[in-house]
Coordinates of C-alpha atoms in Angstrom, one line a residue:
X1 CA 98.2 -112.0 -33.4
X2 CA 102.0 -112.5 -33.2
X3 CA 103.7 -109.3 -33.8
X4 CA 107.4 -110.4 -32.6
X5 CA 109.6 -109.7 -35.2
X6 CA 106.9 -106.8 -37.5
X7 CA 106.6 -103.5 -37.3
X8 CA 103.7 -102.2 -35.1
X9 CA 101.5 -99.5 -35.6
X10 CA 100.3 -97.8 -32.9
X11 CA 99.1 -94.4 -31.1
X12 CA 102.0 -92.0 -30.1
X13 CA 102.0 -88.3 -28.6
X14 CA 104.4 -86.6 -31.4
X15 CA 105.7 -83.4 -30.4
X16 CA 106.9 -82.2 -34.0
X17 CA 108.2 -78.9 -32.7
X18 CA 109.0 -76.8 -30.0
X19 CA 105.7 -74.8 -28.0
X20 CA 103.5 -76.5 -29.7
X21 CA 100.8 -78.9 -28.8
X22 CA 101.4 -82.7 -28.9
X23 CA 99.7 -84.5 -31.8
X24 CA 98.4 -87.9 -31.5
X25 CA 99.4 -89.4 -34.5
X26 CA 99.7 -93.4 -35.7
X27 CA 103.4 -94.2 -35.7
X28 CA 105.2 -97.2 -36.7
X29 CA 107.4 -98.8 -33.9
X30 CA 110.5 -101.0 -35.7
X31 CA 111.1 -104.7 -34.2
X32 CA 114.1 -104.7 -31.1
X33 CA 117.4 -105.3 -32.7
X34 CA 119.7 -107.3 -30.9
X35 CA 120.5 -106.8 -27.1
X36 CA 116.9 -104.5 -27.5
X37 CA 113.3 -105.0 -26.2
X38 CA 109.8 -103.7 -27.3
X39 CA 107.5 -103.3 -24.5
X40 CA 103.9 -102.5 -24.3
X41 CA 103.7 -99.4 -22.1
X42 CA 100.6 -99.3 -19.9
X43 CA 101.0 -96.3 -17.5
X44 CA 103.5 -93.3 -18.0
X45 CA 104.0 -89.8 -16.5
X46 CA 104.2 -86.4 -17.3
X47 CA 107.2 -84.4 -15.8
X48 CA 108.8 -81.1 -15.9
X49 CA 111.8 -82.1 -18.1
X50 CA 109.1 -83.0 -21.0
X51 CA 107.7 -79.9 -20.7
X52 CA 112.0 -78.6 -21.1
X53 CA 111.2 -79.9 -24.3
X54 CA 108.2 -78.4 -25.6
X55 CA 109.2 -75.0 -24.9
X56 CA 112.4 -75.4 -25.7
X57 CA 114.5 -75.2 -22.5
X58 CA 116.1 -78.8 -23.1
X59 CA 117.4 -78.5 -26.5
X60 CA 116.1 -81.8 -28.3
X61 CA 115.9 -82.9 -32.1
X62 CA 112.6 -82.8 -33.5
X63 CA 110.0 -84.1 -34.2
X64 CA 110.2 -86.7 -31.1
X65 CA 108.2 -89.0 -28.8
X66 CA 108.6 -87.9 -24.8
X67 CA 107.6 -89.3 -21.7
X68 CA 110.7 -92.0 -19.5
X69 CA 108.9 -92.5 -16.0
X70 CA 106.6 -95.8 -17.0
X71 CA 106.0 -99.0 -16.6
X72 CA 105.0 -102.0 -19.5
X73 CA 104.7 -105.6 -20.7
X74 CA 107.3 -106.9 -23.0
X75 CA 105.9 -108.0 -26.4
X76 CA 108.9 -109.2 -27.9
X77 CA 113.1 -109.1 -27.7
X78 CA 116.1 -109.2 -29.9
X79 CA 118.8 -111.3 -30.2
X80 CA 120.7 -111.6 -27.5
X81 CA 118.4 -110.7 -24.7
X82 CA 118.9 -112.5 -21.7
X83 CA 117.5 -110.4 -18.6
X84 CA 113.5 -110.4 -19.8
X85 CA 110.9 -112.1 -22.1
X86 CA 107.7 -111.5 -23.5
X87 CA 105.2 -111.1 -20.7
X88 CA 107.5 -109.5 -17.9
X89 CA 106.4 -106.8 -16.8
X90 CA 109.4 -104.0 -16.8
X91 CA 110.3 -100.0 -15.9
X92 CA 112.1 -98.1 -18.4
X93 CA 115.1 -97.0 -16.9
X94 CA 116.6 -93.3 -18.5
X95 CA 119.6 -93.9 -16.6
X96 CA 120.6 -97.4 -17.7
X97 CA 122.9 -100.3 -15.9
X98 CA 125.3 -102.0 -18.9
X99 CA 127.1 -103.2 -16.0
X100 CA 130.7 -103.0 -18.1
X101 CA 131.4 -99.4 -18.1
X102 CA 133.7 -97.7 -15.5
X103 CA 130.6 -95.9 -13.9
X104 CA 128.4 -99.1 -13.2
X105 CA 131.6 -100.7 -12.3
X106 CA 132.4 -98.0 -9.5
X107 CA 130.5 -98.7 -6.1
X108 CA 130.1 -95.1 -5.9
X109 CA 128.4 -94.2 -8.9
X110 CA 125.5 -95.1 -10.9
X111 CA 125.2 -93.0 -14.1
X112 CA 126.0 -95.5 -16.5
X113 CA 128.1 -94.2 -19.7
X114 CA 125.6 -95.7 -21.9
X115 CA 123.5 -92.9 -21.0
X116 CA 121.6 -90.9 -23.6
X117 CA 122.1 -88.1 -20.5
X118 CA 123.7 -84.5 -21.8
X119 CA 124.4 -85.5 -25.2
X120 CA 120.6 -85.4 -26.3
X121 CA 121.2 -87.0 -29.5
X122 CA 117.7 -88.6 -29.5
X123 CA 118.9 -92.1 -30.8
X124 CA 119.4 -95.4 -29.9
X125 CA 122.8 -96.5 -29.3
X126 CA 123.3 -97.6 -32.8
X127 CA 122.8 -94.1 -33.8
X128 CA 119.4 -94.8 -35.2
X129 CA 116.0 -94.8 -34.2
X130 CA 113.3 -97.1 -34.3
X131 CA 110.1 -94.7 -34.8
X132 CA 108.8 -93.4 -38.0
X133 CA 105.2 -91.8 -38.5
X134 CA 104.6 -90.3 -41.9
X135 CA 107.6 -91.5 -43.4
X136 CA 109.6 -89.4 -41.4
X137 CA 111.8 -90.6 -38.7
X138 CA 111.1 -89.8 -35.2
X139 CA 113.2 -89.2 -32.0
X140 CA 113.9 -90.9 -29.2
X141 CA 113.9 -88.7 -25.6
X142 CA 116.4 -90.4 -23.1
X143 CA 116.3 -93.7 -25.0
X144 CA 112.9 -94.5 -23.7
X145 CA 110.1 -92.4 -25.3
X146 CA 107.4 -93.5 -23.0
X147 CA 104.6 -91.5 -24.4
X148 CA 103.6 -94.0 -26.7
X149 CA 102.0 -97.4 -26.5
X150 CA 104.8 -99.5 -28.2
X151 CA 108.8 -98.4 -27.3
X152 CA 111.9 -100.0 -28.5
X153 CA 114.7 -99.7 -25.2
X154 CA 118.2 -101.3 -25.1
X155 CA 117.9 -104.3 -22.6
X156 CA 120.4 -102.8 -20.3
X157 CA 118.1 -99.6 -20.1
X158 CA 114.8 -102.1 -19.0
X159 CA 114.1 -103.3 -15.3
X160 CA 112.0 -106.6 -14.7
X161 CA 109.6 -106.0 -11.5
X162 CA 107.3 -108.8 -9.9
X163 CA 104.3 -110.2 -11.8
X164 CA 102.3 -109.0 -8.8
X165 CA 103.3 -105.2 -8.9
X166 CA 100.0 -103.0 -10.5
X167 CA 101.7 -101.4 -13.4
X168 CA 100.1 -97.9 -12.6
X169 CA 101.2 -97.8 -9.3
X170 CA 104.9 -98.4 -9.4
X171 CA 105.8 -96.3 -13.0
X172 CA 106.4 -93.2 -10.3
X173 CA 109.6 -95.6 -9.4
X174 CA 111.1 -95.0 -12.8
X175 CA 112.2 -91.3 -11.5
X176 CA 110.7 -89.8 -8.8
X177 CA 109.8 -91.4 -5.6
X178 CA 113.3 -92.9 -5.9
X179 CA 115.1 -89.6 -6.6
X180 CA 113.3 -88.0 -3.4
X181 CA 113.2 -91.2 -1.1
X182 CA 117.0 -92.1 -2.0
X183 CA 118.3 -88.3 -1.4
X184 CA 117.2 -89.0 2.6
X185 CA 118.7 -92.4 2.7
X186 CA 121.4 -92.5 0.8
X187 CA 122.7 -89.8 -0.4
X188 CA 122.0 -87.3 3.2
X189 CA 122.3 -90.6 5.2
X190 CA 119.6 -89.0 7.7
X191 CA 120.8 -90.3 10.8
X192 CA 118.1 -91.4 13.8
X193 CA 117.0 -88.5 16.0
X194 CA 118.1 -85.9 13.6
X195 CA 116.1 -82.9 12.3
X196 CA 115.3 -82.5 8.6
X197 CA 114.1 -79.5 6.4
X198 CA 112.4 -80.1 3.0
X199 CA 112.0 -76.9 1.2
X200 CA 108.8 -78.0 -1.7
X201 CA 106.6 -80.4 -0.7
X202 CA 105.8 -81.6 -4.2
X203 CA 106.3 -85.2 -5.5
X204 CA 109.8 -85.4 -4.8
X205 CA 109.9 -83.8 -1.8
X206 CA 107.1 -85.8 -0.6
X207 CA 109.1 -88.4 -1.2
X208 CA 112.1 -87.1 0.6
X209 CA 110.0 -86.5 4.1
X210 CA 109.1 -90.0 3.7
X211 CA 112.5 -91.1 3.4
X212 CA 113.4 -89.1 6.5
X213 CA 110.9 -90.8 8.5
X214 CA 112.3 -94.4 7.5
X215 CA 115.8 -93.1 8.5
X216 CA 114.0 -92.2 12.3
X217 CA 114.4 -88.4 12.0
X218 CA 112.5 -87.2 15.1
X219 CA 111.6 -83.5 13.4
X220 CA 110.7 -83.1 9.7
X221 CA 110.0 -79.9 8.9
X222 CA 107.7 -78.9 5.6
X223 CA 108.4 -75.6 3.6
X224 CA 106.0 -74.6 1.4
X225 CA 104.1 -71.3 0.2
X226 CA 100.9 -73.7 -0.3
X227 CA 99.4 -74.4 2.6
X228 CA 97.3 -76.8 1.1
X229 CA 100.0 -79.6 0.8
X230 CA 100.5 -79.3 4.8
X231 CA 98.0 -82.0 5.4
X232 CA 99.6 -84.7 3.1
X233 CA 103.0 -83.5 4.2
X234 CA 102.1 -84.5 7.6
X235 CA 100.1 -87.7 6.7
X236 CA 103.8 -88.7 5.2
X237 CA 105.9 -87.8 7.9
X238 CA 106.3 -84.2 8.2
X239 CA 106.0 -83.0 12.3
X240 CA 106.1 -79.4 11.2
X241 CA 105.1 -76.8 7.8
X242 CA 105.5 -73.7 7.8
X243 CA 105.1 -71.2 4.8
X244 CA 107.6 -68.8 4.6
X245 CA 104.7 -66.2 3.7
X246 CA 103.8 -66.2 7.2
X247 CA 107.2 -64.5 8.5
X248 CA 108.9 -61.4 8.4
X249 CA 112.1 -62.8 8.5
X250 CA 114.6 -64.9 6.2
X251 CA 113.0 -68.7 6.5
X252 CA 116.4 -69.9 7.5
X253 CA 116.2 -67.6 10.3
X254 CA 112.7 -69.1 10.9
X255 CA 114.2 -72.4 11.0
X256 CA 117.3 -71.6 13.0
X257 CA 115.1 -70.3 15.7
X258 CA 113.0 -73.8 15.4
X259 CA 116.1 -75.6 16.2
X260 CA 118.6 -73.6 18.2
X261 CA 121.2 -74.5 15.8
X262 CA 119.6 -75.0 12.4
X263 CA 118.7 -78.2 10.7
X264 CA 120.6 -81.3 10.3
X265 CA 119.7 -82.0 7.1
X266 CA 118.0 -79.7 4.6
X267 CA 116.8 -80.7 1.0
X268 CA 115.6 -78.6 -1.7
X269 CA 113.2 -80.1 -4.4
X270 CA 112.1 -76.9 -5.8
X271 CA 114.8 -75.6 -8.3
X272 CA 114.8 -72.2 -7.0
X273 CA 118.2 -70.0 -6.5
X274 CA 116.7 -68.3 -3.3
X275 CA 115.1 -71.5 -1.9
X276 CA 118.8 -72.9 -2.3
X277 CA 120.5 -70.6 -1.0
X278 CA 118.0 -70.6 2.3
X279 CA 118.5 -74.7 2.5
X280 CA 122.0 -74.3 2.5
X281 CA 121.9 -71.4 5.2
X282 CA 119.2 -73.3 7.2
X283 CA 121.0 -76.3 8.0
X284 CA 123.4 -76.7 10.5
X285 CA 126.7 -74.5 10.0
X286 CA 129.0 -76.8 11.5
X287 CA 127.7 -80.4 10.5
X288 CA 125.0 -79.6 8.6
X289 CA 124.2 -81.0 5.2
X290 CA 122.1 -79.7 2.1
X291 CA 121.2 -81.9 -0.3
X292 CA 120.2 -80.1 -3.6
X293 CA 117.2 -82.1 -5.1
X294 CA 115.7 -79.3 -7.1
X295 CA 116.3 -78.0 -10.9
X296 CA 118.1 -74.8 -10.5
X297 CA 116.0 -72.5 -12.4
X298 CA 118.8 -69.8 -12.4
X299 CA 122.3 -68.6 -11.6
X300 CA 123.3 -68.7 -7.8
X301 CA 125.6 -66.9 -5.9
X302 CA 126.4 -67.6 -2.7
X303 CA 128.6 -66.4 0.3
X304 CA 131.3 -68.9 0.5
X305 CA 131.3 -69.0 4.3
X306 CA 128.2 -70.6 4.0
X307 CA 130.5 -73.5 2.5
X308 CA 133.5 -72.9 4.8
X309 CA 132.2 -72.8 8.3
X310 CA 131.5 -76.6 7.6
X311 CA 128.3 -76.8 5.9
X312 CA 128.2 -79.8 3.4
X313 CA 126.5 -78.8 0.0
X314 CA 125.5 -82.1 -2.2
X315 CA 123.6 -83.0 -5.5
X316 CA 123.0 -86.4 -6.7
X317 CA 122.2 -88.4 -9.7
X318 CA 119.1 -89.7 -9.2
X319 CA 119.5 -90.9 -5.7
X320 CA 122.4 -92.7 -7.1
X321 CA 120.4 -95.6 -7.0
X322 CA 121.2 -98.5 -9.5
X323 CA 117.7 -98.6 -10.8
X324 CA 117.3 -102.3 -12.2
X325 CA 118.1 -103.7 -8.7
X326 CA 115.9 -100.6 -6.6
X327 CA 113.4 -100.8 -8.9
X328 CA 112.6 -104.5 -7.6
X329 CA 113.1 -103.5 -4.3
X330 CA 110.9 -100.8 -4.4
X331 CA 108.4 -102.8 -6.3
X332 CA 108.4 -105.7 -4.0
X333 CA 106.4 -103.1 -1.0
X334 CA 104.4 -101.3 -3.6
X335 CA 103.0 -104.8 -5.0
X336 CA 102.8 -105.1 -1.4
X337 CA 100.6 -102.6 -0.5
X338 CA 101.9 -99.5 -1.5
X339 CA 101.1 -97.5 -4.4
X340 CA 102.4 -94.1 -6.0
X341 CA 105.6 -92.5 -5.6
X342 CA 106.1 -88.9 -6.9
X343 CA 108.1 -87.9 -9.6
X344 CA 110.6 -86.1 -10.6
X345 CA 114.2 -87.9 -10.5
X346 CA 115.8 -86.7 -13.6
X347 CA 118.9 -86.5 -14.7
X348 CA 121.8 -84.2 -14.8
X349 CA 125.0 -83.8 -16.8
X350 CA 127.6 -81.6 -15.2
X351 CA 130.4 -79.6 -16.4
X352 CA 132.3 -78.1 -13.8
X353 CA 134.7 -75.3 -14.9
X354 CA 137.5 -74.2 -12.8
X355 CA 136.9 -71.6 -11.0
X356 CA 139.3 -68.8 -9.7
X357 CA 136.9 -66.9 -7.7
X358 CA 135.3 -67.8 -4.2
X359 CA 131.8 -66.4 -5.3
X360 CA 131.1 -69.0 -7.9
X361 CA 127.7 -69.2 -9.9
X362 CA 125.9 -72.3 -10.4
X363 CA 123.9 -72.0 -13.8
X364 CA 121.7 -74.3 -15.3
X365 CA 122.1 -74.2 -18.9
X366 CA 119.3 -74.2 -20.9
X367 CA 116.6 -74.3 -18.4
X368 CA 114.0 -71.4 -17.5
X369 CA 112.4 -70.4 -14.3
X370 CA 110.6 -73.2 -13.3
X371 CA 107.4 -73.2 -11.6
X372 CA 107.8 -73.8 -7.9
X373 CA 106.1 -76.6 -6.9
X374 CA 105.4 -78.4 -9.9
X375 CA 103.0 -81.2 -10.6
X376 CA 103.9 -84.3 -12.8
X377 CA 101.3 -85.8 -13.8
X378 CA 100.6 -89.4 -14.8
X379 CA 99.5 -91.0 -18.7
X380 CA 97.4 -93.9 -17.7
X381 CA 97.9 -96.3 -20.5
X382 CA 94.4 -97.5 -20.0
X383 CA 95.2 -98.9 -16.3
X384 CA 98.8 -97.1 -15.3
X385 CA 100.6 -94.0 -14.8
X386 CA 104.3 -92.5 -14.7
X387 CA 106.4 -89.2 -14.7
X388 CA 110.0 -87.4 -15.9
X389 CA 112.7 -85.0 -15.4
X390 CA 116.5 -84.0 -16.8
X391 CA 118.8 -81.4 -15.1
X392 CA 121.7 -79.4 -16.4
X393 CA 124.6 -77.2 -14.7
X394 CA 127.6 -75.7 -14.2
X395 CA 129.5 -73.7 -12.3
X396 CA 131.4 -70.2 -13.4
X397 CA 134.1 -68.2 -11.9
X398 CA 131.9 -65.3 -12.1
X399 CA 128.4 -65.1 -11.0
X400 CA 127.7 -62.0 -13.9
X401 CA 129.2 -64.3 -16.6
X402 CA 126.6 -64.9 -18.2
X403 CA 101.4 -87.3 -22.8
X404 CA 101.0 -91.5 -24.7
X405 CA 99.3 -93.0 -25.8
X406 CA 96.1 -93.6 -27.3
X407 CA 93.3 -93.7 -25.0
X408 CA 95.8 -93.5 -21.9
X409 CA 94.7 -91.7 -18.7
X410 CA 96.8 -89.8 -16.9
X411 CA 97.2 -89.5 -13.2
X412 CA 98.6 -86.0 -12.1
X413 CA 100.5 -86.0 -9.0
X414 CA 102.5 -83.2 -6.7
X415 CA 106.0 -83.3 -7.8
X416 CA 109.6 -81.7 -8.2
X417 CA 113.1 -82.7 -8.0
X418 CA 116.8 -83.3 -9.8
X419 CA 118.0 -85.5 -8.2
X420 CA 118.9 -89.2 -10.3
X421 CA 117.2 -91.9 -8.9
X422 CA 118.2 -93.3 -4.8
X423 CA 121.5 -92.3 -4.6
X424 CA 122.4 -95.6 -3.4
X425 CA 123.7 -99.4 -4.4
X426 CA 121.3 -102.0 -4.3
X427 CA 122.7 -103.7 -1.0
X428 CA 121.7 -100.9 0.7
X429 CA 118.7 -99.7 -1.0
X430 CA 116.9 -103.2 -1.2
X431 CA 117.3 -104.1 2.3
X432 CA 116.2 -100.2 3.5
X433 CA 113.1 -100.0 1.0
X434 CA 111.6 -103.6 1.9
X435 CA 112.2 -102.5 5.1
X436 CA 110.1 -99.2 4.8
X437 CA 107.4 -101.0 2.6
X438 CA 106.9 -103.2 5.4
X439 CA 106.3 -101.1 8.1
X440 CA 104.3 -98.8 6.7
X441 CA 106.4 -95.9 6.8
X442 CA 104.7 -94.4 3.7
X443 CA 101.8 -94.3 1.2
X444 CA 102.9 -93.6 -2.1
X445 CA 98.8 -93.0 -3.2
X446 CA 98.7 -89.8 -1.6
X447 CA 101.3 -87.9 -4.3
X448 CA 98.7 -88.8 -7.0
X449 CA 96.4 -85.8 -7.7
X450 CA 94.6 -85.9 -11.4
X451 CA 94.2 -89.1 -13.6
X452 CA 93.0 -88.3 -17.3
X453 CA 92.8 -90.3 -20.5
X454 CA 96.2 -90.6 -22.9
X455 CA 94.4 -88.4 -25.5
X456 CA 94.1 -85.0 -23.0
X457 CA 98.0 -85.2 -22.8
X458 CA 98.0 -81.6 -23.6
X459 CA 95.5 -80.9 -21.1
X460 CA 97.9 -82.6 -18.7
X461 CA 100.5 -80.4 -19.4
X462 CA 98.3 -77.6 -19.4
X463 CA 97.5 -78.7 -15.2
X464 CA 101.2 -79.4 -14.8
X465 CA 102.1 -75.7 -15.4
X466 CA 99.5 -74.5 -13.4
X467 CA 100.2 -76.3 -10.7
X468 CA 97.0 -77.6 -10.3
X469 CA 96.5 -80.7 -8.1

C-alpha cells in the first residue's frame, strides 16, 4: 500500500510526563512537508540524554516521542527534497547540516543554527509538529524522535548511507562512536607515539581508545572502577587499565608515575567533576591536552595553574564532525565489515559568562549526577539498533554561585560521552575513518551488550541506569 502523501499510524514510545514509564501507544505520523522526509526507522538507541528527559533533568515539553541515534528507510518526501528518495537508507542526524548558515559555512565548526540544540522547543522548524496520538499533539525531541516506527525530519537533518550498510549496525554512528572516535582524531589530534588516558571505558570512551589507536598512540591507558570492561578495553586498543580503587594515591599521580611526565592526551567520557579535574591534572602540564568528552554531572572548581602552566583543556560538539558526510564515511567500513559503535555523542549548548574570578565553576544546568559509566542501550526496530545524548553548561565567576517502536528489540551497549559528533570536516574524517575501517583498527560489535524487543523500552532503561551490560 502507498502511504506517500497520508497519515500513518503506527507504534510509538510516548513519554507523557516526566518519571514516568513510557507508554506504547498508536500515534499518527503527518506526511513530510516540503524540504522534509518520513522515514521508516528500523534500529534506534537508548542514551543517557533520554533518560534527562524522563526524570526531568533536560527540561522538555510534554507529552513527547524520544530516541535521535537511529538509522531507517525513507517512505516518502516533500516537496523540494533533493538529497534522498524513497528506499534510501538514512541516519537521523540531531545536529543537522543546512549548509547556508554561518556555522556550516565556517570550516571550523559544525553545529549548524538550524539546530533544535538548547532551545528545546520540541518542534519542527515550522514551529509545529507532525505527531498526534489521542488527539493531542505530540513533541518532537531534537527534531528526530527516533523512538518510533514512522518520524517526520527536515531533509537537511537526514544522512543517506550505502545500500549495503546493515541498518542495526551503523545507527551507533548517529552519536556515539563518532563523538568518542572524532574526540582522538580530530578534535585531540593524537599524534603517533604519544600516550593517551581515557578516564570511562563505556561506549564513548571505547570509542575514543579506538580512535587513539588509528592515530598510532603507542600507550593507551584505560581508567575505570569496573574491572570487568578491562578485557574489551584492551581488545580495542587499550595497552594498560587500571582502576583507581586499586591505589592509595590521587590517579593522576598514578598516571604521572606511569609516564614520568604525565599523559599526552587525556579524555574524560564519564561526566564526573573529580574524574575531570584528575584528566586535566593527569596529562601533561606543559603540552598536555584534556579533551572533555563526558556530561559534567556537577559544578567544578579547579586550580587555575592547572590551566596556566600550559595544559590545554577542550570540549567539543560532537567530534565536530559534519555528520551527513562522516556518516558515509563511517558507513562505508562498517558495511565493510564493521559493526557497532558506542553511543553517546550529544549535544551541548553553552553559555559562557564572564568571569572575574580565576577559580571559575563549570555547571551544567539542569542535569543530575550521572551514573558513571553508563550504558546506552539499543531499540532494535525488528533488525537495528541506536543510542542518544544532550549536554548543557556554563561557566560562573564563583564556584558557590549556585525506547520505539513496536515490537523493536533493543541492543544495550557500554557507553558515555558529550562530546557532538567527530569533531572534524569531512576531508579529514572520510579519508581517516575509511582508512581505520580498512585496517582493522577496531570492532565496533564489542560496545554492544543487551538487545531486547521495542516493547521492554522501559526495561531498557531500567538496565541503562543500572549499568548493567
Amino acid at each position: 500500500m502507498n502511504t506517500a502523501g497520508r497519515v500513518i499510524k503506527c507504534k510509538a514510545a510516548v513519554l507523557w510526563e516526566a518519571n514516568k514509564p513510557f507508554s506504547i501507544e498508536e500515534v499518527e505520523v503527518a506526511p513530510p512537508k516540503e524540504h522534509e522526509v518520513r522515514v521508516k526507522i528500523m534500529a534506534t538507541g537508548i542514551c543517557r540524554s533520554d533518560d534527562h528527559v524522563v526524570t526531568g533533568a533536560m527540561v522538555m515539553p510534554f507529552p513527547i516521542i524520544l530516541g535521535h541515534e537511529a538509522a531507517g528507510v525513507v517512505e516518502s518526501v516533500g516537496q523540494g527534497v533533493t538529497a534522498v528518495k524513497p528506499g534510501d537508507k538514512v541516519i537521523p542526524l540531531f545536529v543537522p547540516q543546512c549548509g547556508e548558515c554561518q556555522n556550516c559555512l565556517n570550516t571550523k565548526g559544525n553545529l549548524c543554527s538550524k539546530t533544535d540544540l538548547g532551545t528545546s522547543l520540541g518542534l519542527m522548524p515550522d514551529g509545529t509538529t507532525r505527531f498526534t496520538c489521542k488527539g493531542k499533539a505530540i513533541y518532537h525531541f531534537l527534531r528526530t524522535s527516533t523512538f518510533t516506527e514512522y518520524t517526520v525530519l527536515h531533509e537537511s537533518a537526514v544522512a543517506k548511507i550505502d545500500s549495503a550498510a546493515p541498518l542495526e549496525k551503523v545507527c551507533l554512528i548517529g552519536c556515539g562512536f563518532s563523538t568518542g572516535y572524532g574526540a582522538a582524531l580530530q578534535t585531540a589530534k593524537v599524534k603517533p607515539g604519544s600516550t593517551c588516558a581515557v578516564f570511562g571505558l563505556g561506549g564513548v570512551g571505547l570509542s575514543v581508545v579506538m580512535g587513539c589507536m588509528a592515530a598510532g598512540a603507542s600507550r593507551i591507558i584505560g581508567v575505570d572502577i569496573n574491572k570487568d570492561k578491562f578485557a574489551k578495553a584492551k581488545e580495542l586498543g587499550a595497552t594498560d587499565c587500571i582502576n583507581p580503587r586499586d591505589f592509595q594515591k590521587p590517579i593522576q599521580e598514578v598516571l604521572t608515575e606511569m609516564t614520568g611526565h604525565g599523559v599526552d592526551y587525556s579524555f574524560e567520557a564519564i561526566g564526573h567533576a573529580d574524574t575531570m579535574i584528575a584528566a586535566l591534572a593527569s596529562c601533561n602540564m606543559s603540552t598536555g591536552v584534556c579533551v572533555m568528552a563526558g556530561l559534567l554531572d556537577s559544578e567544578i572548581s579547579i586550580d587555575p595553574t592547572l590551566l596556566l602552566t600550559g595544559r590545554t583543556w577542550k570540549g567539543t560538539a560532537l567530534g565536530g564532525i559534519v555528520l551527513k558526510m562522516a556518516v558515509k564515511t563511517i558507513q562505508h567500513f562498517l558495511s565493510w565489515q564493521f559493526t557497532n559503535h558506542s553511543k553517546r555523542g550529544f549535544s551541548s549548548k553553552r553559555q559562557l559568562k564572564k568571569s572575574t574570578a580565576l577559580n571559575i565553576s563549570i555547571r551544567h544546568a539542569n542535569y543530575p549526577p550521572l551514573v558513571p559509566h553508563r550504558n546506552p542501550l539499543i531499540l532494535k526496530s525488528r533488525k537495528h539498533h541506536t543510542s542518544v545524548w544532550h549536554q548543557h553548561w556554563s561557566l560562573s565567576p564563583d564556584p558557590d554561585s549556585n525506547t520505539t517502536l513496536p515490537q523493536l528489540p533493543f541492543s544495550h551497549y557500554s557507553g558515555s560521552s558529550s562530546l557532538l559528533f567527530l569533531g572534524w570536516k569531512p576531508t579529514e574524517c572520510i579519508p581517516k575513518l575509511v582508512s581505520g575501517y580498512l585496517e582493522k583498527k577496531f570492532n565496533s560489535d564489542l560496545l554492544i551488550t543487551h538487545t531486547l524487543p521495542f516493547a521492554k523500552v522501559n526495561e531498557g532503561f531500567e538496565l541503562l541506569r543500572a549499568g548493567k551490560r
